[in-house]
Amino acid sequence: MQGNKRPETMERITNEALAQAFIEEQVAELREQIGDKKVLLALSGGVDSSVTAALLIKAVGRQLVCVHVNHGLLRKGEPEQVIKVFREELGANLIYVDAVDRFLDKLAGVSDPETKRKIIGKEFIDVFAEEAAKLEGIKFLGQGTIYPDILESEQGVKAHHNVGGLPPELDFELVEPVKLLYKDEVRVVGKALGLPDSMVFRQPFPGPGLGVRCVGAITRDRLEALREADAIVREEIGKLPETPWQYFCAIPDIRSTGIKYTDGKGERYMGWAVIIRAVNTVDAVTATVPEIPFTTLCTMRDKIVKIPGVNRVLWDISEKPVATIEWE
Ligand code: XMP
């Protein structure tokens, strides 16, 4: 089995032929390691877990059990895309867990960002462990660990286990087929495996999802408005010839005055503001703000103000530092 150190002789996977060679080699290794046993994998729909799942499906088919937890903080269309690509197109053994109420109930009234993150992280592990406990004969845990995770974990920056903190009775052996690859290589492999571009070239999305963009205590109505606005921003900025590294919106927990016209009669009301954010960065440690054409900003504004409850659109031009990329 491969160790945790990338051999100096390992060629960078930059094209389809190299990707196919890597896939063949991995499939053979995975079959040998897994035999006739079962593998469990938390499939978020992100690049790393999706490519890991696709590789494992190619190697061991339905011996891989994917668990997709919908925590209610995913972007518009994401759970549907995971089901379509993995269950319908790749024939995966996929368990879809609708845990929306469970997460949102736990988060109700919680406004501190780090507490929100902790609740989301803990709840995720609880849901995943509960699903794992229902299954029989699982021997392995698949993980989309990539090489920067290993390097960062060696440097003590972060723990590399994506699903760290599983209870000890779920004592699985790890299967990490892309752990020696850099992100760009994972994307080339994902394309060679036939995953859609919208998955392979997806912009980075934080684990706590829209939870850290629905600023303050999350409410379902504000979260829904955020999800709709986010879909508009992704679509419109996604049409630009060069897309920023990350682009999304946040919705703060404040209201401002707006006017609603019914039968020609204007009435004042309090509505939310949506904040558009787009950044360029290499490593997310610092970030700059790219120019967005004013026409694109206006198109987004016109669509966003039609979302129920929203009456104002702002553009965040803050760089990192002094601001962070996310609002929380
Ligand atoms: P900040 O806001 O710290 O974000 O400038 C830097 C990058 O990290 C992402 N981010 C997160 N990713 N869990 C994640 O998996 C988190 O809690 C989290 N917070 C921020 C953020 O989207 C940006 O790409």
mmCIF file of C-alpha atoms and ligand atoms in Angstrom:
data_model
loop_
_atom_site.group_PDB
_atom_site.id
_atom_site.type_symbol
_atom_site.label_atom_id
_atom_site.label_comp_id
_atom_site.label_asym_id
_atom_site.label_seq_id
_atom_site.Cartn_x
_atom_site.Cartn_y
_atom_site.Cartn_z
ATOM 1 C CA MET A 1 0.000 0.000 0.000
ATOM 2 C CA GLN A 2 1.209 3.525 -0.680
ATOM 3 C CA GLY A 3 2.715 5.399 2.247
ATOM 4 C CA ASN A 4 2.011 8.991 3.200
ATOM 5 C CA LYS A 5 4.949 10.444 1.302
ATOM 6 C CA ARG A 6 4.693 11.346 -2.348
ATOM 7 C CA PRO A 7 7.683 9.771 -4.148
ATOM 8 C CA GLU A 8 9.910 12.362 -5.801
ATOM 9 C CA THR A 9 9.717 10.377 -9.019
ATOM 10 C CA MET A 10 5.913 10.536 -9.148
ATOM 11 C CA GLU A 11 4.879 12.370 -12.299
ATOM 12 C CA ARG A 12 2.344 15.198 -12.001
ATOM 13 C CA ILE A 13 -0.978 14.047 -13.467
ATOM 14 C CA THR A 14 -1.719 16.718 -16.043
ATOM 15 C CA ASN A 15 -3.555 14.900 -18.828
ATOM 16 C CA GLU A 16 -6.107 12.211 -19.598
ATOM 17 C CA ALA A 17 -3.508 9.507 -20.399
ATOM 18 C CA LEU A 18 -1.703 9.989 -17.071
ATOM 19 C CA ALA A 19 -5.045 10.059 -15.283
ATOM 20 C CA GLN A 20 -6.119 6.775 -16.903
ATOM 21 C CA ALA A 21 -2.825 5.148 -15.885
ATOM 22 C CA PHE A 22 -3.352 6.344 -12.297
ATOM 23 C CA ILE A 23 -6.950 5.081 -12.310
ATOM 24 C CA GLU A 24 -5.915 1.625 -13.563
ATOM 25 C CA GLU A 25 -3.212 1.319 -10.947
ATOM 26 C CA GLN A 26 -5.504 2.484 -8.139
ATOM 27 C CA VAL A 27 -8.367 0.229 -9.181
ATOM 28 C CA ALA A 28 -6.034 -2.797 -9.041
ATOM 29 C CA GLU A 29 -4.672 -1.728 -5.631
ATOM 30 C CA LEU A 30 -8.125 -1.022 -4.223
ATOM 31 C CA ARG A 31 -9.454 -4.423 -5.362
ATOM 32 C CA GLU A 32 -6.500 -6.106 -3.710
ATOM 33 C CA GLN A 33 -6.876 -4.144 -0.456
ATOM 34 C CA ILE A 34 -10.662 -4.400 -0.187
ATOM 35 C CA GLY A 35 -11.273 -7.933 -1.493
ATOM 36 C CA ASP A 36 -14.934 -8.799 -0.947
ATOM 37 C CA LYS A 37 -15.408 -6.462 2.037
ATOM 38 C CA LYS A 38 -17.494 -3.288 2.204
ATOM 39 C CA VAL A 39 -16.345 0.345 2.278
ATOM 40 C CA LEU A 40 -18.257 3.264 3.759
ATOM 41 C CA LEU A 41 -17.800 6.827 2.499
ATOM 42 C CA ALA A 42 -19.265 10.199 3.468
ATOM 43 C CA LEU A 43 -20.073 11.776 0.110
ATOM 44 C CA SER A 44 -20.446 15.534 0.397
ATOM 45 C CA GLY A 45 -20.486 16.241 -3.334
ATOM 46 C CA GLY A 46 -17.196 18.147 -3.085
ATOM 47 C CA VAL A 47 -14.378 17.383 -5.519
ATOM 48 C CA ASP A 48 -12.284 15.161 -3.252
ATOM 49 C CA SER A 49 -15.031 12.915 -1.891
ATOM 50 C CA SER A 50 -16.681 12.680 -5.326
ATOM 51 C CA VAL A 51 -13.485 11.568 -7.071
ATOM 52 C CA THR A 52 -12.741 9.110 -4.249
ATOM 53 C CA ALA A 53 -16.247 7.685 -4.576
ATOM 54 C CA ALA A 54 -16.015 7.391 -8.365
ATOM 55 C CA LEU A 55 -12.660 5.561 -8.077
ATOM 56 C CA LEU A 56 -14.049 3.195 -5.460
ATOM 57 C CA ILE A 57 -17.163 2.515 -7.530
ATOM 58 C CA LYS A 58 -14.956 1.633 -10.492
ATOM 59 C CA ALA A 59 -12.918 -0.692 -8.278
ATOM 60 C CA VAL A 60 -15.529 -2.398 -6.087
ATOM 61 C CA GLY A 61 -18.922 -1.229 -7.378
ATOM 62 C CA ARG A 62 -21.719 -1.711 -4.862
ATOM 63 C CA GLN A 63 -19.350 -2.868 -2.129
ATOM 64 C CA LEU A 64 -18.949 0.877 -1.635
ATOM 65 C CA VAL A 65 -21.724 2.383 0.485
ATOM 66 C CA CYS A 66 -21.930 6.169 0.093
ATOM 67 C CA VAL A 67 -23.725 8.247 2.695
ATOM 68 C CA HIS A 68 -24.845 11.709 1.619
ATOM 69 C CA VAL A 69 -26.007 13.803 4.556
ATOM 70 C CA ASN A 70 -28.175 16.772 3.625
ATOM 71 C CA HIS A 71 -27.714 19.128 6.587
ATOM 72 C CA GLY A 72 -29.876 21.805 5.041
ATOM 73 C CA LEU A 73 -26.891 24.091 4.485
ATOM 74 C CA LEU A 74 -26.011 22.878 0.992
ATOM 75 C CA ARG A 75 -26.346 25.021 -2.097
ATOM 76 C CA LYS A 76 -29.368 24.915 -4.368
ATOM 77 C CA GLY A 77 -29.459 21.688 -6.399
ATOM 78 C CA GLU A 78 -26.521 20.011 -4.672
ATOM 79 C CA PRO A 79 -28.213 17.015 -3.024
ATOM 80 C CA GLU A 80 -30.134 16.417 -6.271
ATOM 81 C CA GLN A 81 -26.895 16.471 -8.266
ATOM 82 C CA VAL A 82 -25.200 13.968 -5.930
ATOM 83 C CA ILE A 83 -28.158 11.599 -6.282
ATOM 84 C CA LYS A 84 -28.328 12.026 -10.068
ATOM 85 C CA VAL A 85 -24.603 11.531 -10.720
ATOM 86 C CA PHE A 86 -23.886 8.788 -8.205
ATOM 87 C CA ARG A 87 -27.084 6.791 -7.864
ATOM 88 C CA GLU A 88 -28.521 7.188 -11.354
ATOM 89 C CA GLU A 89 -25.451 7.536 -13.576
ATOM 90 C CA LEU A 90 -22.763 5.598 -11.703
ATOM 91 C CA GLY A 91 -25.110 3.061 -10.090
ATOM 92 C CA ALA A 92 -23.728 3.748 -6.613
ATOM 93 C CA ASN A 93 -25.032 2.192 -3.457
ATOM 94 C CA LEU A 94 -26.060 5.563 -2.015
ATOM 95 C CA ILE A 95 -27.833 6.277 1.245
ATOM 96 C CA TYR A 96 -29.380 9.744 1.242
ATOM 97 C CA VAL A 97 -30.040 11.127 4.710
ATOM 98 C CA ASP A 98 -32.415 14.061 5.003
ATOM 99 C CA ALA A 99 -31.151 15.571 8.251
ATOM 100 C CA VAL A 100 -32.324 19.106 7.504
ATOM 101 C CA ASP A 101 -34.704 19.471 10.453
ATOM 102 C CA ARG A 102 -32.256 17.880 12.837
ATOM 103 C CA PHE A 103 -29.468 20.349 11.988
ATOM 104 C CA LEU A 104 -31.666 23.437 11.794
ATOM 105 C CA ASP A 105 -33.378 22.602 15.093
ATOM 106 C CA LYS A 106 -29.980 22.270 16.811
ATOM 107 C CA LEU A 107 -28.828 25.558 15.270
ATOM 108 C CA ALA A 108 -31.963 27.530 16.154
ATOM 109 C CA GLY A 109 -31.106 30.628 18.166
ATOM 110 C CA VAL A 110 -27.320 30.014 18.014
ATOM 111 C CA SER A 111 -25.508 33.095 16.773
ATOM 112 C CA ASP A 112 -21.845 32.528 17.669
ATOM 113 C CA PRO A 113 -19.969 31.403 14.506
ATOM 114 C CA GLU A 114 -17.634 28.927 16.205
ATOM 115 C CA THR A 115 -20.499 27.382 18.176
ATOM 116 C CA LYS A 116 -22.418 27.024 14.899
ATOM 117 C CA ARG A 117 -19.399 25.283 13.321
ATOM 118 C CA LYS A 118 -19.064 22.933 16.317
ATOM 119 C CA ILE A 119 -22.746 22.011 16.256
ATOM 120 C CA ILE A 120 -22.647 21.303 12.513
ATOM 121 C CA GLY A 121 -19.437 19.235 12.819
ATOM 122 C CA LYS A 122 -20.667 17.204 15.777
ATOM 123 C CA GLU A 123 -24.098 16.602 14.325
ATOM 124 C CA PHE A 124 -22.529 15.447 11.086
ATOM 125 C CA ILE A 125 -20.442 12.844 12.887
ATOM 126 C CA ASP A 126 -23.475 11.713 14.916
ATOM 127 C CA VAL A 127 -25.633 11.276 11.795
ATOM 128 C CA PHE A 128 -22.856 9.480 9.935
ATOM 129 C CA ALA A 129 -22.107 7.188 12.891
ATOM 130 C CA GLU A 130 -25.812 6.347 13.234
ATOM 131 C CA GLU A 131 -25.991 5.355 9.569
ATOM 132 C CA ALA A 132 -22.780 3.326 9.891
ATOM 133 C CA ALA A 133 -24.163 1.484 12.928
ATOM 134 C CA LYS A 134 -27.179 0.356 10.873
ATOM 135 C CA LEU A 135 -24.935 -1.354 8.311
ATOM 136 C CA GLU A 136 -23.329 -4.748 8.555
ATOM 137 C CA GLY A 137 -19.968 -5.986 7.402
ATOM 138 C CA ILE A 138 -18.251 -2.635 6.857
ATOM 139 C CA LYS A 139 -14.506 -3.008 7.160
ATOM 140 C CA PHE A 140 -13.169 0.136 5.512
ATOM 141 C CA LEU A 141 -13.764 3.871 5.625
ATOM 142 C CA GLY A 142 -13.123 5.696 2.348
ATOM 143 C CA GLN A 143 -11.847 9.261 2.647
ATOM 144 C CA GLY A 144 -11.102 11.983 0.149
ATOM 145 C CA THR A 145 -7.852 12.979 1.819
ATOM 146 C CA ILE A 146 -5.535 14.793 -0.622
ATOM 147 C CA TYR A 147 -1.806 15.528 -0.388
ATOM 148 C CA PRO A 148 -2.107 19.087 1.014
ATOM 149 C CA ASP A 149 -4.197 17.589 3.867
ATOM 150 C CA ILE A 150 -1.327 15.210 4.677
ATOM 151 C CA LEU A 151 1.250 18.007 4.525
ATOM 152 C CA GLU A 152 -0.870 20.322 6.676
ATOM 153 C CA SER A 153 -1.534 17.581 9.168
ATOM 154 C CA GLU A 154 2.217 16.843 9.410
ATOM 155 C CA GLN A 155 2.836 20.533 10.019
ATOM 156 C CA GLY A 156 0.158 20.492 12.707
ATOM 157 C CA VAL A 157 -2.041 22.976 10.811
ATOM 158 C CA LYS A 158 -5.066 20.690 10.873
ATOM 159 C CA ALA A 159 -6.070 17.100 11.473
ATOM 160 C CA HIS A 160 -6.411 15.419 8.091
ATOM 161 C CA HIS A 161 -9.200 13.004 8.865
ATOM 162 C CA ASN A 162 -12.254 14.379 7.150
ATOM 163 C CA VAL A 163 -14.541 12.353 9.352
ATOM 164 C CA GLY A 164 -12.463 12.590 12.504
ATOM 165 C CA GLY A 165 -14.006 11.847 15.857
ATOM 166 C CA LEU A 166 -15.966 8.747 14.920
ATOM 167 C CA PRO A 167 -16.893 6.691 17.988
ATOM 168 C CA PRO A 168 -14.371 3.913 18.786
ATOM 169 C CA GLU A 169 -16.836 1.075 18.089
ATOM 170 C CA LEU A 170 -16.753 2.138 14.445
ATOM 171 C CA ASP A 171 -13.231 0.958 14.065
ATOM 172 C CA PHE A 172 -12.575 1.090 10.310
ATOM 173 C CA GLU A 173 -9.452 0.749 8.264
ATOM 174 C CA LEU A 174 -8.861 3.798 6.043
ATOM 175 C CA VAL A 175 -8.935 3.759 2.252
ATOM 176 C CA GLU A 176 -7.575 6.988 0.790
ATOM 177 C CA PRO A 177 -6.922 6.505 -2.933
ATOM 178 C CA VAL A 178 -6.150 10.164 -3.782
ATOM 179 C CA LYS A 179 -4.043 10.966 -0.736
ATOM 180 C CA LEU A 180 -0.859 11.562 -2.759
ATOM 181 C CA LEU A 181 -2.513 13.878 -5.283
ATOM 182 C CA TYR A 182 -2.656 17.648 -5.420
ATOM 183 C CA LYS A 183 -5.989 19.321 -6.085
ATOM 184 C CA ASP A 184 -5.331 19.959 -9.786
ATOM 185 C CA GLU A 185 -4.502 16.265 -10.241
ATOM 186 C CA VAL A 186 -7.668 15.199 -8.439
ATOM 187 C CA ARG A 187 -9.636 17.301 -10.945
ATOM 188 C CA VAL A 188 -7.881 15.691 -13.949
ATOM 189 C CA VAL A 189 -8.625 12.232 -12.514
ATOM 190 C CA GLY A 190 -12.252 13.239 -11.836
ATOM 191 C CA LYS A 191 -12.701 14.321 -15.443
ATOM 192 C CA ALA A 192 -11.152 11.077 -16.693
ATOM 193 C CA LEU A 193 -13.636 9.186 -14.506
ATOM 194 C CA GLY A 194 -16.471 10.994 -16.278
ATOM 195 C CA LEU A 195 -17.653 13.263 -13.455
ATOM 196 C CA PRO A 196 -19.421 16.446 -14.651
ATOM 197 C CA ASP A 197 -17.460 19.714 -14.835
ATOM 198 C CA SER A 198 -19.826 21.320 -12.334
ATOM 199 C CA MET A 199 -18.524 18.812 -9.769
ATOM 200 C CA VAL A 200 -14.891 18.606 -10.857
ATOM 201 C CA PHE A 201 -14.323 22.368 -11.169
ATOM 202 C CA ARG A 202 -16.540 23.327 -8.265
ATOM 203 C CA GLN A 203 -15.383 26.345 -6.293
ATOM 204 C CA PRO A 204 -14.326 25.717 -2.697
ATOM 205 C CA PHE A 205 -17.282 25.473 -0.334
ATOM 206 C CA PRO A 206 -16.872 25.377 3.453
ATOM 207 C CA GLY A 207 -17.908 22.271 5.376
ATOM 208 C CA PRO A 208 -20.486 24.217 7.449
ATOM 209 C CA GLY A 209 -21.877 25.382 4.122
ATOM 210 C CA LEU A 210 -24.412 28.186 3.978
ATOM 211 C CA GLY A 211 -24.466 28.043 7.785
ATOM 212 C CA VAL A 212 -21.540 30.494 7.980
ATOM 213 C CA ARG A 213 -23.075 32.743 5.332
ATOM 214 C CA CYS A 214 -26.471 33.057 6.999
ATOM 215 C CA VAL A 215 -24.932 35.430 9.515
ATOM 216 C CA GLY A 216 -25.997 35.148 13.165
ATOM 217 C CA ALA A 217 -28.769 32.827 14.290
ATOM 218 C CA ILE A 218 -29.999 30.898 11.225
ATOM 219 C CA THR A 219 -33.680 31.100 10.393
ATOM 220 C CA ARG A 220 -35.265 28.971 7.698
ATOM 221 C CA ASP A 221 -36.702 31.884 5.735
ATOM 222 C CA ARG A 222 -33.417 33.811 5.643
ATOM 223 C CA LEU A 223 -31.524 30.611 4.765
ATOM 224 C CA GLU A 224 -33.896 29.968 1.854
ATOM 225 C CA ALA A 225 -33.428 33.548 0.597
ATOM 226 C CA LEU A 226 -29.648 33.039 0.824
ATOM 227 C CA ARG A 227 -29.821 29.756 -1.115
ATOM 228 C CA GLU A 228 -31.776 31.428 -3.922
ATOM 229 C CA ALA A 229 -29.439 34.446 -4.026
ATOM 230 C CA ASP A 230 -26.390 32.160 -4.040
ATOM 231 C CA ALA A 231 -27.738 30.270 -7.057
ATOM 232 C CA ILE A 232 -28.209 33.588 -8.921
ATOM 233 C CA VAL A 233 -24.686 34.776 -8.075
ATOM 234 C CA ARG A 234 -23.136 31.458 -9.109
ATOM 235 C CA GLU A 235 -25.007 31.505 -12.388
ATOM 236 C CA GLU A 236 -24.318 35.126 -13.342
ATOM 237 C CA ILE A 237 -20.675 35.373 -12.234
ATOM 238 C CA GLY A 238 -20.147 31.888 -13.679
ATOM 239 C CA LYS A 239 -20.920 33.344 -17.124
ATOM 240 C CA LEU A 240 -17.898 35.677 -17.034
ATOM 241 C CA PRO A 241 -14.947 34.700 -19.246
ATOM 242 C CA GLU A 242 -12.740 34.457 -16.162
ATOM 243 C CA THR A 243 -14.405 33.404 -12.959
ATOM 244 C CA PRO A 244 -13.041 34.444 -9.558
ATOM 245 C CA TRP A 245 -11.585 31.796 -7.226
ATOM 246 C CA GLN A 246 -14.647 31.956 -4.967
ATOM 247 C CA TYR A 247 -17.923 33.841 -5.362
ATOM 248 C CA PHE A 248 -21.002 33.619 -3.223
ATOM 249 C CA CYS A 249 -23.262 35.713 -0.996
ATOM 250 C CA ALA A 250 -23.923 36.261 2.651
ATOM 251 C CA ILE A 251 -27.075 37.511 4.307
ATOM 252 C CA PRO A 252 -26.674 39.396 7.574
ATOM 253 C CA ASP A 253 -29.162 39.337 10.380
ATOM 254 C CA ILE A 254 -30.335 42.910 9.906
ATOM 255 C CA ARG A 255 -33.203 44.459 8.056
ATOM 256 C CA SER A 256 -33.462 47.783 6.308
ATOM 257 C CA THR A 257 -36.340 49.816 4.987
ATOM 258 C CA GLY A 258 -37.783 49.113 1.566
ATOM 259 C CA ILE A 259 -40.916 49.982 -0.358
ATOM 260 C CA LYS A 260 -43.473 47.501 -1.625
ATOM 261 C CA TYR A 261 -45.959 48.650 -4.243
ATOM 262 C CA THR A 262 -49.406 47.101 -4.357
ATOM 263 C CA ASP A 263 -52.009 48.557 -6.753
ATOM 264 C CA GLY A 264 -49.786 51.594 -7.275
ATOM 265 C CA LYS A 265 -49.645 52.317 -3.557
ATOM 266 C CA GLY A 266 -46.247 52.230 -1.864
ATOM 267 C CA GLU A 267 -45.823 50.799 1.586
ATOM 268 C CA ARG A 268 -42.664 50.774 3.737
ATOM 269 C CA TYR A 269 -41.426 47.440 5.026
ATOM 270 C CA MET A 270 -38.289 45.946 6.547
ATOM 271 C CA GLY A 271 -36.323 43.497 4.378
ATOM 272 C CA TRP A 272 -32.968 41.716 4.261
ATOM 273 C CA ALA A 273 -29.830 42.785 2.441
ATOM 274 C CA VAL A 274 -27.891 40.283 0.338
ATOM 275 C CA ILE A 275 -24.131 40.801 0.148
ATOM 276 C CA ILE A 276 -22.291 39.625 -2.966
ATOM 277 C CA ARG A 277 -18.703 38.504 -2.369
ATOM 278 C CA ALA A 278 -16.093 37.482 -4.965
ATOM 279 C CA VAL A 279 -12.406 36.926 -4.230
ATOM 280 C CA ASN A 280 -9.218 35.803 -5.881
ATOM 281 C CA THR A 281 -6.524 34.028 -3.931
ATOM 282 C CA VAL A 282 -3.848 31.387 -4.260
ATOM 283 C CA ASP A 283 -3.984 29.830 -0.822
ATOM 284 C CA ALA A 284 -6.923 31.574 0.919
ATOM 285 C CA VAL A 285 -4.478 33.189 3.373
ATOM 286 C CA THR A 286 -4.777 36.534 1.608
ATOM 287 C CA ALA A 287 -7.376 37.498 -0.982
ATOM 288 C CA THR A 288 -8.016 40.308 -3.431
ATOM 289 C CA VAL A 289 -11.293 41.484 -4.928
ATOM 290 C CA PRO A 290 -11.637 41.181 -8.713
ATOM 291 C CA GLU A 291 -13.559 43.650 -10.841
ATOM 292 C CA ILE A 292 -17.058 42.492 -11.659
ATOM 293 C CA PRO A 293 -18.671 44.253 -14.662
ATOM 294 C CA PHE A 294 -21.339 46.680 -13.520
ATOM 295 C CA THR A 295 -23.847 45.092 -15.901
ATOM 296 C CA THR A 296 -23.330 41.724 -14.159
ATOM 297 C CA LEU A 297 -23.822 43.380 -10.765
ATOM 298 C CA CYS A 298 -27.055 44.987 -12.007
ATOM 299 C CA THR A 299 -28.353 41.710 -13.478
ATOM 300 C CA MET A 300 -27.746 39.985 -10.140
ATOM 301 C CA ARG A 301 -29.393 42.862 -8.263
ATOM 302 C CA ASP A 302 -32.515 42.741 -10.438
ATOM 303 C CA LYS A 303 -32.913 39.008 -9.860
ATOM 304 C CA ILE A 304 -31.999 39.010 -6.167
ATOM 305 C CA VAL A 305 -34.499 41.721 -5.177
ATOM 306 C CA LYS A 306 -37.282 39.488 -6.497
ATOM 307 C CA ILE A 307 -36.526 36.937 -3.746
ATOM 308 C CA PRO A 308 -39.199 37.199 -1.020
ATOM 309 C CA GLY A 309 -37.952 39.196 1.966
ATOM 310 C CA VAL A 310 -34.959 40.788 0.192
ATOM 311 C CA ASN A 311 -34.943 44.513 -0.637
ATOM 312 C CA ARG A 312 -31.271 45.478 -0.896
ATOM 313 C CA VAL A 313 -28.110 44.189 -2.611
ATOM 314 C CA LEU A 314 -24.583 45.121 -1.556
ATOM 315 C CA TRP A 315 -21.168 44.316 -3.000
ATOM 316 C CA ASP A 316 -18.395 43.512 -0.540
ATOM 317 C CA ILE A 317 -15.092 44.977 -1.775
ATOM 318 C CA SER A 318 -13.092 44.110 1.367
ATOM 319 C CA GLU A 319 -9.786 42.337 0.906
ATOM 320 C CA LYS A 320 -8.202 39.718 3.169
ATOM 321 C CA PRO A 321 -6.709 40.998 5.347
ATOM 322 C CA VAL A 322 -8.350 42.932 6.918
ATOM 323 C CA ALA A 323 -11.587 41.014 6.306
ATOM 324 C CA THR A 324 -11.758 37.222 6.111
ATOM 325 C CA ILE A 325 -13.268 35.635 3.009
ATOM 326 C CA GLU A 326 -16.342 34.312 4.811
ATOM 327 C CA TRP A 327 -18.543 36.606 6.855
ATOM 328 C CA GLU A 328 -18.277 34.277 9.841
HETATM 329 P P1 XMP B 1 -11.697 32.730 5.653
HETATM 330 O O1 XMP B 1 -13.103 33.150 5.914
HETATM 331 O O2 XMP B 1 -11.009 32.173 6.863
HETATM 332 O O3 XMP B 1 -11.791 31.528 4.604
HETATM 333 O O4 XMP B 1 -10.876 33.807 5.018
HETATM 334 C C1 XMP B 1 -10.681 30.945 3.955
HETATM 335 C C2 XMP B 1 -11.188 29.768 3.131
HETATM 336 O O5 XMP B 1 -11.636 28.723 3.999
HETATM 337 C C3 XMP B 1 -13.010 28.450 3.793
HETATM 338 N N1 XMP B 1 -13.614 28.234 5.116
HETATM 339 C C4 XMP B 1 -13.947 27.034 5.612
HETATM 340 N N2 XMP B 1 -13.855 25.808 5.094
HETATM 341 N N3 XMP B 1 -14.809 24.910 7.060
HETATM 342 C C5 XMP B 1 -14.297 24.740 5.806
HETATM 343 O O6 XMP B 1 -14.248 23.601 5.340
HETATM 344 C C6 XMP B 1 -14.933 26.106 7.652
HETATM 345 O O7 XMP B 1 -15.414 26.228 8.784
HETATM 346 C C7 XMP B 1 -14.477 27.221 6.887
HETATM 347 N N4 XMP B 1 -14.438 28.559 7.144
HETATM 348 C C8 XMP B 1 -13.920 29.150 6.040
HETATM 349 C C9 XMP B 1 -13.573 29.650 3.066
HETATM 350 O O8 XMP B 1 -14.700 29.319 2.265
HETATM 351 C C10 XMP B 1 -12.381 30.116 2.241
HETATM 352 O O9 XMP B 1 -12.271 29.366 1.044
#
